[in-house]
Coordinates of C-alpha atoms in Angstrom, one line a residue:
Chain A
M1 CA 10.1 21.5 10.1
K2 CA 11.8 18.1 9.5
H3 CA 10.3 15.0 8.0
L4 CA 11.4 11.5 7.5
P5 CA 13.4 11.4 4.3
N6 CA 12.8 7.8 3.2
L7 CA 9.1 8.4 3.2
S8 CA 8.5 11.4 1.0
G9 CA 7.9 9.4 -2.1
K10 CA 5.3 7.0 -0.8
I11 CA 3.7 9.1 1.8
I12 CA 0.0 9.3 1.8
A13 CA 0.2 11.9 -0.6
V14 CA -2.2 14.1 0.9
A15 CA -0.1 15.9 -1.2
I16 CA -0.6 19.5 -0.8
A17 CA 1.4 18.4 2.2
S18 CA 4.3 17.4 0.1
I19 CA 4.2 20.8 -1.6
F20 CA 5.3 22.1 1.6
L21 CA 7.5 19.2 2.6
V22 CA 9.7 19.5 -0.4
A23 CA 10.9 22.7 1.1
C24 CA 11.8 21.1 4.3
K25 CA 15.1 19.9 5.5
S26 CA 15.8 16.1 5.6
T27 CA 17.5 14.5 8.5
P28 CA 19.7 11.5 7.9
M29 CA 18.6 8.2 9.3
K30 CA 20.4 7.3 12.5
D31 CA 20.8 3.8 13.7
K32 CA 20.3 3.7 17.3
P33 CA 18.6 1.2 19.6
A34 CA 14.8 1.5 19.8
G35 CA 13.1 1.0 23.0
V36 CA 11.5 -2.2 21.8
E37 CA 10.7 -4.7 24.4
D38 CA 10.4 -7.3 21.7
K39 CA 13.2 -9.8 21.8
S40 CA 12.5 -11.5 18.5
P41 CA 15.5 -11.7 16.3
T42 CA 13.3 -11.1 13.3
A43 CA 12.1 -7.7 14.5
A44 CA 14.6 -5.2 13.1
T45 CA 14.3 -1.9 14.6
K46 CA 15.5 1.2 12.9
P47 CA 14.2 4.4 14.5
A48 CA 14.6 7.5 12.5
D49 CA 15.4 10.8 14.1
S50 CA 12.4 13.0 13.5
G51 CA 13.8 16.0 15.1
A52 CA 13.0 18.0 18.2
D53 CA 9.6 19.1 17.1
T54 CA 7.0 18.5 19.8
S55 CA 4.9 17.0 17.1
G56 CA 7.8 14.7 16.0
V57 CA 7.1 11.1 15.7
K58 CA 9.8 8.3 16.0
E59 CA 9.6 5.8 13.2
V60 CA 10.1 2.1 13.9
V61 CA 10.7 -0.5 11.1
V62 CA 9.7 -4.1 11.9
D63 CA 10.4 -6.2 8.8
S64 CA 10.0 -9.9 9.3
N65 CA 12.3 -12.3 7.5
A66 CA 11.2 -15.4 5.6
N67 CA 13.2 -18.4 6.7
N68 CA 14.3 -20.9 4.1
A69 CA 14.0 -24.5 5.2
G70 CA 16.3 -27.1 3.6
N71 CA 15.2 -30.6 2.5
N72 CA 12.1 -31.2 4.3
P73 CA 9.0 -33.3 3.6
L74 CA 6.9 -30.3 4.4
K75 CA 8.5 -28.4 1.4
D76 CA 8.8 -31.3 -1.0
P77 CA 6.4 -30.5 -3.9
N78 CA 5.8 -34.2 -4.4
N79 CA 4.7 -34.7 -0.8
I80 CA 1.1 -34.0 0.1
L81 CA 2.4 -32.1 3.1
S82 CA 3.5 -29.3 0.8
K83 CA -0.2 -28.7 0.1
R84 CA -1.2 -26.1 2.6
N85 CA -4.4 -24.4 1.3
I86 CA -7.9 -25.5 2.2
Y87 CA -10.7 -23.7 0.4
F88 CA -14.2 -23.0 1.7
D89 CA -17.6 -22.3 0.3
F90 CA -19.2 -18.9 0.6
D91 CA -20.1 -18.0 4.1
S92 CA -19.0 -21.4 5.3
D93 CA -16.4 -22.8 7.6
A94 CA -17.0 -26.5 6.8
V95 CA -13.9 -28.4 5.7
K96 CA -15.0 -30.0 2.4
A97 CA -14.4 -33.7 1.7
E98 CA -11.9 -33.0 -1.1
Y99 CA -9.5 -31.6 1.5
R100 CA -9.7 -34.6 3.8
P101 CA -6.5 -36.2 2.5
I102 CA -4.5 -33.0 3.2
V103 CA -5.9 -32.7 6.7
E104 CA -5.1 -36.4 7.3
A105 CA -1.6 -36.1 6.1
H106 CA -0.9 -33.1 8.3
A107 CA -2.5 -34.9 11.3
K108 CA -0.2 -37.9 10.7
Y109 CA 2.8 -35.6 10.5
L110 CA 2.0 -33.8 13.7
L111 CA 1.3 -37.1 15.6
A112 CA 4.7 -38.4 14.4
H113 CA 6.5 -35.2 15.2
A114 CA 5.5 -34.2 18.8
D115 CA 7.6 -31.1 18.8
A116 CA 6.3 -29.8 15.4
K117 CA 4.0 -26.8 15.8
M118 CA 1.5 -25.7 13.2
V119 CA -0.2 -22.4 12.7
V120 CA -3.5 -22.4 10.7
Q121 CA -4.2 -19.0 9.2
G122 CA -7.8 -18.3 8.2
N123 CA -8.6 -15.9 5.4
T124 CA -11.6 -14.1 4.0
D125 CA -12.4 -12.0 1.0
E126 CA -12.3 -8.2 1.2
R127 CA -16.0 -7.6 1.6
G128 CA -16.9 -6.2 5.0
T129 CA -14.7 -4.6 7.7
R130 CA -11.1 -5.7 8.5
E131 CA -11.6 -6.6 12.1
Y132 CA -14.9 -8.4 11.5
N133 CA -13.2 -10.4 8.7
L134 CA -10.4 -11.2 11.0
S135 CA -13.0 -12.9 13.2
L136 CA -14.6 -14.6 10.2
G137 CA -11.2 -16.0 9.1
Q138 CA -10.6 -17.3 12.6
R139 CA -13.7 -19.5 12.2
R140 CA -12.0 -21.2 9.3
S141 CA -8.8 -21.8 11.1
V142 CA -10.7 -23.2 14.1
A143 CA -12.6 -25.6 11.7
V144 CA -9.3 -27.0 10.4
K145 CA -8.0 -27.4 14.0
K146 CA -11.2 -29.3 15.0
A147 CA -10.7 -31.6 12.0
L148 CA -7.1 -32.2 13.2
N149 CA -8.3 -32.7 16.8
L150 CA -10.7 -35.4 15.6
L151 CA -7.7 -37.2 14.2
G152 CA -6.0 -37.1 17.6
V153 CA -3.8 -34.0 17.3
Q154 CA -3.5 -32.0 20.5
D155 CA -4.2 -28.3 20.8
K156 CA -0.7 -27.6 22.0
Q157 CA 0.6 -28.4 18.5
I158 CA -1.8 -26.1 16.7
E159 CA -2.3 -22.4 16.9
T160 CA -5.3 -20.9 15.1
V161 CA -4.9 -17.4 13.8
S162 CA -6.5 -15.2 11.1
Y163 CA -5.3 -12.8 8.5
G164 CA -8.9 -11.8 7.8
E165 CA -8.9 -10.0 4.4
E166 CA -5.2 -8.9 4.7
K167 CA -3.9 -11.5 2.3
A168 CA -7.0 -11.4 0.0
A169 CA -6.7 -10.6 -3.7
V170 CA -8.4 -7.2 -3.9
N171 CA -10.9 -5.7 -6.3
C172 CA -12.4 -9.1 -7.1
A173 CA -15.0 -8.8 -9.8
D174 CA -16.1 -12.5 -9.9
E175 CA -16.7 -15.6 -7.9
D176 CA -13.4 -17.2 -9.2
C177 CA -11.5 -14.4 -7.5
Y178 CA -13.5 -14.4 -4.3
Q179 CA -13.3 -18.1 -4.0
K180 CA -9.5 -18.0 -3.8
N181 CA -9.7 -15.8 -0.7
R182 CA -12.0 -18.1 1.3
R183 CA -9.1 -20.2 2.5
A184 CA -7.1 -21.5 5.5
D185 CA -3.3 -21.7 5.1
I186 CA -1.2 -24.2 7.0
V187 CA 2.1 -22.9 8.2
Y188 CA 4.7 -24.7 10.3
E189 CA 6.9 -23.1 12.9
G190 CA 10.2 -22.5 11.0
D191 CA 8.6 -22.4 7.6
Chain B
M1 CA -20.6 24.5 -5.0
R2 CA -17.9 22.0 -6.0
I3 CA -16.6 24.4 -8.7
I4 CA -16.4 27.2 -6.3
C5 CA -14.4 25.2 -3.9
W6 CA -12.1 24.0 -6.5
I7 CA -11.5 27.6 -7.7
F8 CA -10.8 28.5 -4.1
F9 CA -8.1 25.9 -3.8
C10 CA -6.6 26.9 -7.1
A11 CA -6.4 30.5 -6.0
I12 CA -4.6 29.5 -2.8
F13 CA -2.1 27.1 -4.3
L14 CA -1.5 28.6 -7.7
S15 CA 1.8 30.1 -6.8
T16 CA 3.1 27.1 -4.9
P17 CA 5.7 24.8 -6.6
I18 CA 4.4 21.4 -7.7
A19 CA 5.6 18.5 -5.6
N20 CA 5.9 14.8 -6.6
A21 CA 2.2 14.2 -6.0
A22 CA -1.0 16.1 -5.9
L23 CA -3.7 16.2 -3.3
E24 CA -7.1 15.6 -4.7
I25 CA -9.4 17.3 -2.3
E26 CA -13.0 17.6 -3.1
I27 CA -15.4 19.4 -1.0
S28 CA -19.1 19.2 -1.8
G29 CA -22.1 20.6 0.0
G30 CA -21.8 23.1 2.8
G31 CA -23.6 24.3 5.9
A32 CA -26.9 26.1 5.1
Q33 CA -25.6 29.2 6.9
Q34 CA -22.0 29.8 6.3
I35 CA -20.3 32.5 8.3
P36 CA -18.8 35.1 5.9
I37 CA -15.3 35.9 7.1
A38 CA -12.3 37.8 5.7
V39 CA -9.0 36.3 6.5
V40 CA -6.6 39.1 5.5
P41 CA -3.1 37.9 4.5
F42 CA -0.7 38.2 7.4
G43 CA 1.8 41.0 7.1
G44 CA 5.4 41.1 8.1
A45 CA 8.2 38.6 7.4
A46 CA 7.8 37.8 3.7
N47 CA 10.4 35.0 3.5
I48 CA 8.5 32.4 5.5
K49 CA 7.4 29.3 3.6
D50 CA 4.1 28.7 5.3
N51 CA 1.5 31.4 4.8
I52 CA -0.5 31.5 8.0
G53 CA -3.5 33.4 6.5
E54 CA -3.8 30.8 3.7
I55 CA -3.6 27.9 6.2
I56 CA -6.3 29.4 8.4
A57 CA -8.6 30.1 5.4
A58 CA -8.2 26.6 4.1
D59 CA -9.0 25.1 7.6
L60 CA -12.1 27.2 8.0
H61 CA -13.2 26.5 4.5
R62 CA -12.9 22.8 4.9
S63 CA -15.2 22.8 7.8
G64 CA -18.0 23.8 5.5
L65 CA -19.2 26.4 8.1
F66 CA -17.5 29.4 6.7
R67 CA -17.6 31.4 3.5
I68 CA -14.1 32.8 2.9
L69 CA -14.2 36.2 1.3
E70 CA -11.9 37.2 -1.5
T71 CA -9.2 39.6 -0.3
R72 CA -7.2 39.9 -3.5
G73 CA -7.7 43.3 -5.2
M74 CA -8.6 45.0 -1.9
A75 CA -6.8 48.3 -1.8
N76 CA -6.2 48.1 2.0
L77 CA -4.9 44.9 3.5
P78 CA -4.7 45.7 7.2
T79 CA -2.4 43.7 9.5
S80 CA -3.6 45.2 12.8
P81 CA -7.0 46.2 14.1
S82 CA -6.3 49.9 13.9
Q83 CA -5.8 49.7 10.1
I84 CA -9.1 48.0 9.4
K85 CA -11.6 50.1 7.4
Y86 CA -14.7 48.2 8.6
A87 CA -17.0 49.7 6.0
E88 CA -15.1 48.0 3.2
W89 CA -15.4 44.6 4.8
V90 CA -19.1 45.1 5.8
A91 CA -19.7 45.9 2.1
L92 CA -18.4 42.4 1.3
Q93 CA -20.9 41.1 3.9
A94 CA -18.1 40.1 6.2
Q95 CA -19.2 39.2 9.7
A96 CA -15.7 38.8 11.0
V97 CA -12.3 40.0 9.9
T98 CA -9.0 38.3 10.9
V99 CA -5.8 40.3 10.7
G100 CA -2.3 39.3 11.7
N101 CA 1.4 39.8 11.4
V102 CA 4.5 37.7 11.5
E103 CA 7.8 39.3 12.5
S104 CA 11.3 38.0 13.0
V105 CA 12.6 38.1 16.6
A106 CA 15.8 37.1 18.3
G107 CA 17.1 33.5 18.0
G108 CA 15.7 32.8 14.6
R109 CA 12.2 32.8 16.0
F110 CA 9.0 34.5 14.9
K111 CA 6.4 36.5 16.7
V112 CA 2.9 35.8 15.3
S113 CA 0.1 38.1 16.3
F114 CA -3.5 37.8 15.3
H115 CA -6.8 39.5 16.0
L116 CA -10.3 38.3 15.2
M117 CA -12.6 41.3 14.9
D118 CA -16.4 41.5 14.7
A119 CA -16.9 43.5 11.5
L120 CA -20.2 45.1 12.6
K121 CA -19.5 45.9 16.2
Q122 CA -15.9 46.7 15.4
T123 CA -14.8 44.9 18.6
Q124 CA -12.2 42.2 19.2
L125 CA -13.5 38.7 19.6
A126 CA -10.1 37.1 20.1
G127 CA -6.4 38.1 19.9
M128 CA -3.2 36.2 20.6
D129 CA 0.6 36.5 20.3
Y130 CA 2.8 33.5 19.8
Q131 CA 6.6 33.3 19.9
I132 CA 7.5 30.3 17.8
A133 CA 10.2 28.4 15.9
P134 CA 9.9 28.4 12.1
S135 CA 8.8 24.8 12.2
Q136 CA 5.8 25.6 14.3
M137 CA 4.2 27.9 11.7
R138 CA 1.6 25.5 10.4
A139 CA 0.7 24.3 13.9
T140 CA 0.3 27.9 15.0
A141 CA -2.0 28.6 12.0
H142 CA -4.1 25.6 13.0
K143 CA -4.3 26.8 16.6
I144 CA -5.5 30.2 15.4
A145 CA -8.1 28.5 13.1
D146 CA -9.3 26.6 16.2
I147 CA -9.7 29.8 18.1
I148 CA -11.7 31.5 15.3
Y149 CA -13.8 28.4 14.8
Q150 CA -14.6 28.2 18.6
K151 CA -15.4 31.9 18.8
L152 CA -17.7 31.9 15.8
T153 CA -19.4 28.5 16.1
G154 CA -19.3 27.9 19.9
Q155 CA -17.7 24.5 19.3
A156 CA -14.2 23.2 19.8
G157 CA -12.0 23.5 16.7
I158 CA -10.3 20.4 15.4
F159 CA -7.7 21.9 13.0
A160 CA -4.7 21.4 15.4
S161 CA -5.7 17.7 16.0
R162 CA -4.1 14.8 14.2
I163 CA -5.2 11.8 12.3
A164 CA -3.6 8.3 12.1
Y165 CA -4.1 5.9 9.2
I166 CA -2.4 3.0 7.5
T167 CA -0.8 3.2 4.0
K168 CA 0.0 0.3 1.8
T169 CA 2.5 1.2 -1.0
G170 CA 3.6 -1.8 -3.0
K171 CA 4.1 -4.5 -0.4
R172 CA 4.9 -2.1 2.4
Y173 CA 2.6 -1.1 5.2
A174 CA 3.0 2.1 7.3
L175 CA 1.1 3.5 10.2
Q176 CA 1.3 7.3 9.7
V177 CA 0.2 10.3 11.7
A178 CA -0.6 13.6 10.0
D179 CA -2.1 17.0 10.8
A180 CA -5.9 17.0 10.4
D181 CA -5.5 18.7 7.0
G182 CA -3.3 15.8 5.8
F183 CA -0.1 17.8 6.0
N184 CA 3.1 16.8 7.8
P185 CA 2.6 13.0 7.5
Q186 CA 5.1 11.1 9.6
T187 CA 5.6 7.3 9.8
V188 CA 5.0 5.8 13.2
V189 CA 5.9 2.2 12.3
S190 CA 6.4 0.4 8.9
S191 CA 6.5 -3.3 8.1
N192 CA 6.4 -5.8 5.3
E193 CA 3.4 -7.5 7.0
P194 CA 0.0 -6.0 7.5
L195 CA -0.8 -3.3 10.1
I196 CA -4.4 -2.6 11.1
S197 CA -6.7 -1.0 13.7
P198 CA -4.8 2.0 15.0
S199 CA -6.3 3.5 18.2
W200 CA -5.3 6.7 19.9
S201 CA -4.7 6.9 23.6
P202 CA -7.1 9.5 25.0
D203 CA -4.1 11.8 25.8
G204 CA -2.9 11.6 22.2
T205 CA 0.6 10.4 23.2
K206 CA 0.3 6.7 22.1
L207 CA -1.2 4.5 19.5
A208 CA -2.3 1.0 20.0
Y209 CA -2.4 -1.1 16.8
V210 CA -2.3 -4.6 15.4
S211 CA 0.8 -5.8 13.6
F212 CA 1.2 -9.1 11.7
E213 CA 5.1 -8.9 11.8
K214 CA 5.2 -12.3 13.6
K215 CA 2.8 -13.9 11.1
K216 CA -0.2 -13.5 13.5
P217 CA -2.1 -10.5 14.8
I218 CA -0.5 -9.0 17.9
V219 CA -1.5 -5.8 19.7
F220 CA 1.3 -3.2 20.3
V221 CA 1.3 0.1 22.1
Q222 CA 3.7 2.7 20.8
S223 CA 4.7 6.1 22.1
L224 CA 4.7 8.7 19.4
T225 CA 7.5 10.8 20.7
S226 CA 10.0 8.2 21.8
G227 CA 9.1 5.4 19.4
N228 CA 9.1 3.0 22.4
R229 CA 6.9 0.1 21.6
V230 CA 5.6 -2.7 23.8
I231 CA 3.6 -5.8 23.1
L232 CA 0.3 -5.2 24.9
A233 CA -1.2 -8.6 24.0
N234 CA 0.5 -11.7 22.4
Y235 CA -1.7 -14.6 23.5
K236 CA -2.2 -17.8 21.6
G237 CA -4.4 -17.1 18.6
N238 CA -5.4 -13.6 17.4
N239 CA -4.8 -10.4 19.4
S240 CA -6.7 -7.6 17.8
A241 CA -9.2 -4.7 17.8
P242 CA -7.6 -2.5 20.6
A243 CA -9.9 0.3 21.9
W244 CA -8.9 2.6 24.8
S245 CA -11.1 3.3 27.8
P246 CA -11.9 7.0 28.1
D247 CA -9.5 7.4 31.1
G248 CA -6.7 5.6 29.3
S249 CA -6.2 3.1 32.1
K250 CA -7.2 0.1 30.1
L251 CA -8.0 -1.2 26.6
A252 CA -10.7 -3.5 25.3
I253 CA -9.1 -6.1 23.0
V254 CA -10.2 -9.2 21.1
L255 CA -8.5 -12.6 21.8
T256 CA -9.3 -16.0 20.4
Y257 CA -7.0 -18.6 22.0
G258 CA -8.2 -21.8 20.1
A259 CA -11.7 -20.6 19.3
N260 CA -13.8 -17.6 18.2
S261 CA -13.1 -13.9 18.9
Q262 CA -14.1 -12.8 22.4
I263 CA -13.8 -9.4 24.1
Y264 CA -11.4 -8.9 27.0
T265 CA -10.1 -5.8 28.9
I266 CA -6.5 -5.4 29.7
D267 CA -4.7 -2.7 31.8
S268 CA -2.7 -0.3 29.6
N269 CA 0.5 -1.8 31.2
G270 CA -0.5 -5.3 30.0
G271 CA -1.8 -6.6 33.4
G272 CA -5.2 -7.4 34.6
L273 CA -6.5 -9.4 31.6
K274 CA -10.3 -10.0 32.1
Q275 CA -12.7 -11.8 29.8
I276 CA -15.8 -9.6 29.1
T277 CA -17.9 -11.7 26.7
K278 CA -18.4 -15.5 26.8
S279 CA -20.1 -16.8 23.7
N280 CA -19.7 -19.4 21.0
A281 CA -20.3 -16.6 18.4
I282 CA -17.9 -13.9 17.1
D283 CA -17.6 -11.0 19.4
T284 CA -15.3 -8.2 18.2
E285 CA -14.7 -4.5 17.4
P286 CA -15.2 -3.3 21.0
A287 CA -15.7 0.4 21.7
F288 CA -16.0 2.1 25.1
S289 CA -18.9 4.5 25.6
P290 CA -17.5 8.0 26.5
D291 CA -18.7 7.6 30.1
G292 CA -16.6 4.4 30.3
N293 CA -19.6 2.3 31.5
W294 CA -20.3 0.3 28.4
I295 CA -18.5 -1.6 25.7
Y296 CA -20.3 -1.8 22.4
F297 CA -19.2 -4.5 20.0
S298 CA -20.1 -6.5 16.9
S299 CA -21.4 -10.0 17.3
D300 CA -23.1 -12.6 15.2
R301 CA -24.6 -14.3 18.2
G302 CA -28.1 -13.7 16.7
G303 CA -27.1 -15.2 13.4
K304 CA -26.2 -12.0 11.4
P305 CA -23.6 -9.5 12.7
Q306 CA -25.3 -6.8 14.8
I307 CA -24.1 -4.3 17.4
Y308 CA -24.5 -5.2 21.1
K309 CA -23.5 -3.6 24.4
V310 CA -22.2 -5.1 27.6
P311 CA -21.3 -3.4 30.9
A312 CA -17.6 -2.5 30.7
D313 CA -16.7 -4.8 33.6
G314 CA -18.7 -7.7 32.2
G315 CA -22.4 -8.8 32.4
S316 CA -25.2 -9.7 30.1
P317 CA -25.0 -8.2 26.6
S318 CA -28.1 -6.6 25.0
R319 CA -28.7 -5.8 21.3
V320 CA -28.4 -2.3 20.0
T321 CA -29.1 -2.5 16.3
F322 CA -32.1 -4.1 14.8
E323 CA -32.5 -2.7 11.2
G324 CA -30.5 -4.4 8.5
G325 CA -28.7 -7.7 8.3
Y326 CA -25.1 -6.5 8.8
N327 CA -24.1 -3.7 11.3
V328 CA -20.5 -3.6 12.5
S329 CA -17.7 -1.3 13.7
P330 CA -19.5 0.8 16.4
R331 CA -17.9 4.1 17.2
F332 CA -19.3 6.6 19.7
S333 CA -19.7 10.3 19.1
P334 CA -17.7 12.2 21.7
D335 CA -20.9 13.4 23.5
G336 CA -22.1 9.8 23.7
K337 CA -25.4 10.7 22.0
S338 CA -24.9 8.9 18.7
L339 CA -23.3 5.8 17.3
A340 CA -21.6 5.6 13.9
Y341 CA -21.2 2.1 12.4
I342 CA -20.9 0.3 9.1
R343 CA -24.1 -1.1 7.6
N344 CA -24.3 -3.5 4.6
D345 CA -27.1 -1.8 2.7
G346 CA -28.0 -4.1 -0.1
G347 CA -24.4 -5.1 -0.8
K348 CA -23.0 -1.6 -0.2
F349 CA -21.1 -1.0 3.0
R350 CA -21.8 2.4 4.2
V351 CA -21.4 4.6 7.3
A352 CA -24.6 4.8 9.3
L353 CA -25.3 7.2 12.2
Q354 CA -27.8 6.2 14.8
D355 CA -29.2 8.6 17.4
L356 CA -29.2 6.6 20.5
A357 CA -32.1 8.3 22.2
S358 CA -34.6 8.0 19.2
G359 CA -33.0 5.0 17.5
Q360 CA -33.2 7.0 14.2
V361 CA -30.6 5.9 11.6
Q362 CA -29.2 8.0 8.8
L363 CA -26.9 6.6 6.1
L364 CA -24.1 9.2 5.8
S365 CA -21.6 7.9 3.2
E366 CA -22.1 7.2 -0.5
G367 CA -19.5 4.6 -1.2
S368 CA -19.9 0.8 -1.5
Q369 CA -16.9 -0.4 0.5
D370 CA -16.8 2.2 3.3
E371 CA -15.4 1.2 6.7
S372 CA -13.6 2.4 9.8
P373 CA -15.7 5.4 10.9
S374 CA -13.9 7.7 13.3
F375 CA -15.4 10.9 14.9
A376 CA -13.5 14.1 14.9
P377 CA -13.0 15.0 18.6
N378 CA -15.7 17.8 18.4
G379 CA -18.2 15.3 16.9
R380 CA -18.8 17.4 13.8
V381 CA -17.1 15.2 11.3
I382 CA -16.8 11.5 10.7
L383 CA -13.6 10.3 8.9
Y384 CA -13.8 6.9 7.2
A385 CA -12.1 4.6 4.7
T386 CA -13.5 4.3 1.2
K387 CA -12.5 3.0 -2.2
V388 CA -12.0 5.3 -5.2
R389 CA -11.5 3.4 -8.5
G390 CA -10.4 0.3 -6.6
R391 CA -8.0 2.1 -4.4
G392 CA -8.2 2.8 -0.7
A393 CA -8.8 6.5 0.2
L394 CA -10.0 8.5 3.1
A395 CA -13.2 10.4 3.1
A396 CA -15.0 12.6 5.6
V397 CA -18.6 13.6 6.1
S398 CA -20.1 16.1 8.5
S399 CA -22.3 14.4 11.1
D400 CA -25.3 16.2 9.5
G401 CA -24.4 14.7 6.2
K402 CA -24.1 18.1 4.5
V403 CA -20.3 18.5 3.9
R404 CA -18.2 15.9 2.2
Q405 CA -14.4 15.7 1.7
R406 CA -12.2 13.1 0.1
L407 CA -8.4 12.7 0.4
N408 CA -6.8 10.5 -2.1
D409 CA -3.3 9.1 -2.2
S410 CA -2.2 10.2 -5.6
S411 CA 1.2 8.4 -5.3
G412 CA -0.7 5.2 -6.2
G413 CA -0.8 3.7 -2.7
D414 CA -3.7 2.6 -0.6
V415 CA -4.9 4.6 2.5
R416 CA -7.1 2.9 5.0
E417 CA -8.0 2.5 8.7
P418 CA -8.3 6.1 9.7
A419 CA -8.5 7.2 13.4
W420 CA -8.9 10.8 14.4
G421 CA -6.9 11.7 17.5
P422 CA -8.0 13.8 20.5
L423 CA -8.3 17.6 20.7
A424 CA -4.9 19.3 20.6
N425 CA -3.9 20.7 24.0

């Protein structure tokens, strides 16, 4: 039996498993092209040879790289455009008045930069199921998009997506913690 | 019962070297009528690492339907039917006795033979020979356990099937596949962005899942053997919640474009996109009925999230759940007779099981943040995600609620999003 050597430490340690796995032979990682039909330059693919076992599984690694932008009003901490988080009340997707200046600044930027593209990422806290929370987070990103639409921004410049609870602080014990998770994040293409 | 089980596991693994982590498996409860069976240690080649008899015994024990009789201290440990002194085993109340042998054959391979004998009638219930590579020892043990389970309970065994789940260790996410007993974990894909919602193709060769590697949810389909992965859906907005149709020809997915989640179907080759639900509400978490005629889903079209169903090729949805203010994540039993889902029961998220004919609902799990129910392919067990001391873990409960198991990741990571694969071929 062969297993993937870079995993043994962090594997679900359904670990009676590893009692047996430690006795197994490791196979060195081999870099060879994966059959990935994904042309993105950020998708690194490093399949590992898992052996000829019929139960063998080919591993694929898909790390995304954070891009560093240079001098840019969107990144300038003194510019309101660097403010990217809009927080919501419990069970609500209404954009509160206190976030109006942020929404207006980003609308102005998008109107002035016709080729700029924004992604609004909705978020929820961890209560409830992952897929349902993905849909709930989407409500919040759509609410931000609608606020931008009202200021004249076209849909073609905005994509609304959701991370659901995937970026949530976990094991919250109080409202302070939960509140931080009820959020929409503004991200620009190239951020 | 719990202490007995724990002792059972100690006995089995006492002589095994300690690895870098330890499985915490707890089994509580058990079938009212457990079948007493003696699994005699296999004879023959002593130098093999995986002890087939122990693996079979552990499988049968975990099902909760068997009482594994102690064989240590027995003067006679038969390895073939002719050596069995039935009176000794009947005295221990054994209804069945399993004997077997492993011998080296040419080419570094092994011949594994086993016999399942009726202890009272002294007749053979099953017998098989396998010629295998050393790496197939555990898989062969699971196949034998499946045969024993099937012969003695009349139902398909699930020990040779596999499970998929997501691990999060530090900031790293991995989709892994393991044997049904948690052994032999292998990484299918790993990423520094979230992975969620793995879904097995009905033939067990592929997994569909959602990856955030491009900073948004996109649905991929990946072959387990070749690693070949293709984007199934990357439309504007979210692409999530893949669920295969029973014939594997298409998947139900959830897309948003610039608005709320809606259910679509798409051919497994990425063509034939079709919108199934059209609402201003959230429609998500689709699941095909086993006959392929319906898609059940979660929706808040009535205010609070409830489960609805819609004809699989579109039409008018109708409501399925009425009790409780939050019912989501519908999953069908393989026979199509019951529906597992997650209910918010006074702030506690639990696995519920609804009999579709009577409408009767039973809360099966005991956690407070349980999610992602997934039936074993014989319908006897529901695997789900739970939290133990704030950490993601997997748990399983028999569909009658009597047998419980928990699998923790003792390396410190999180385990979540389990999906039980189809029956092994």
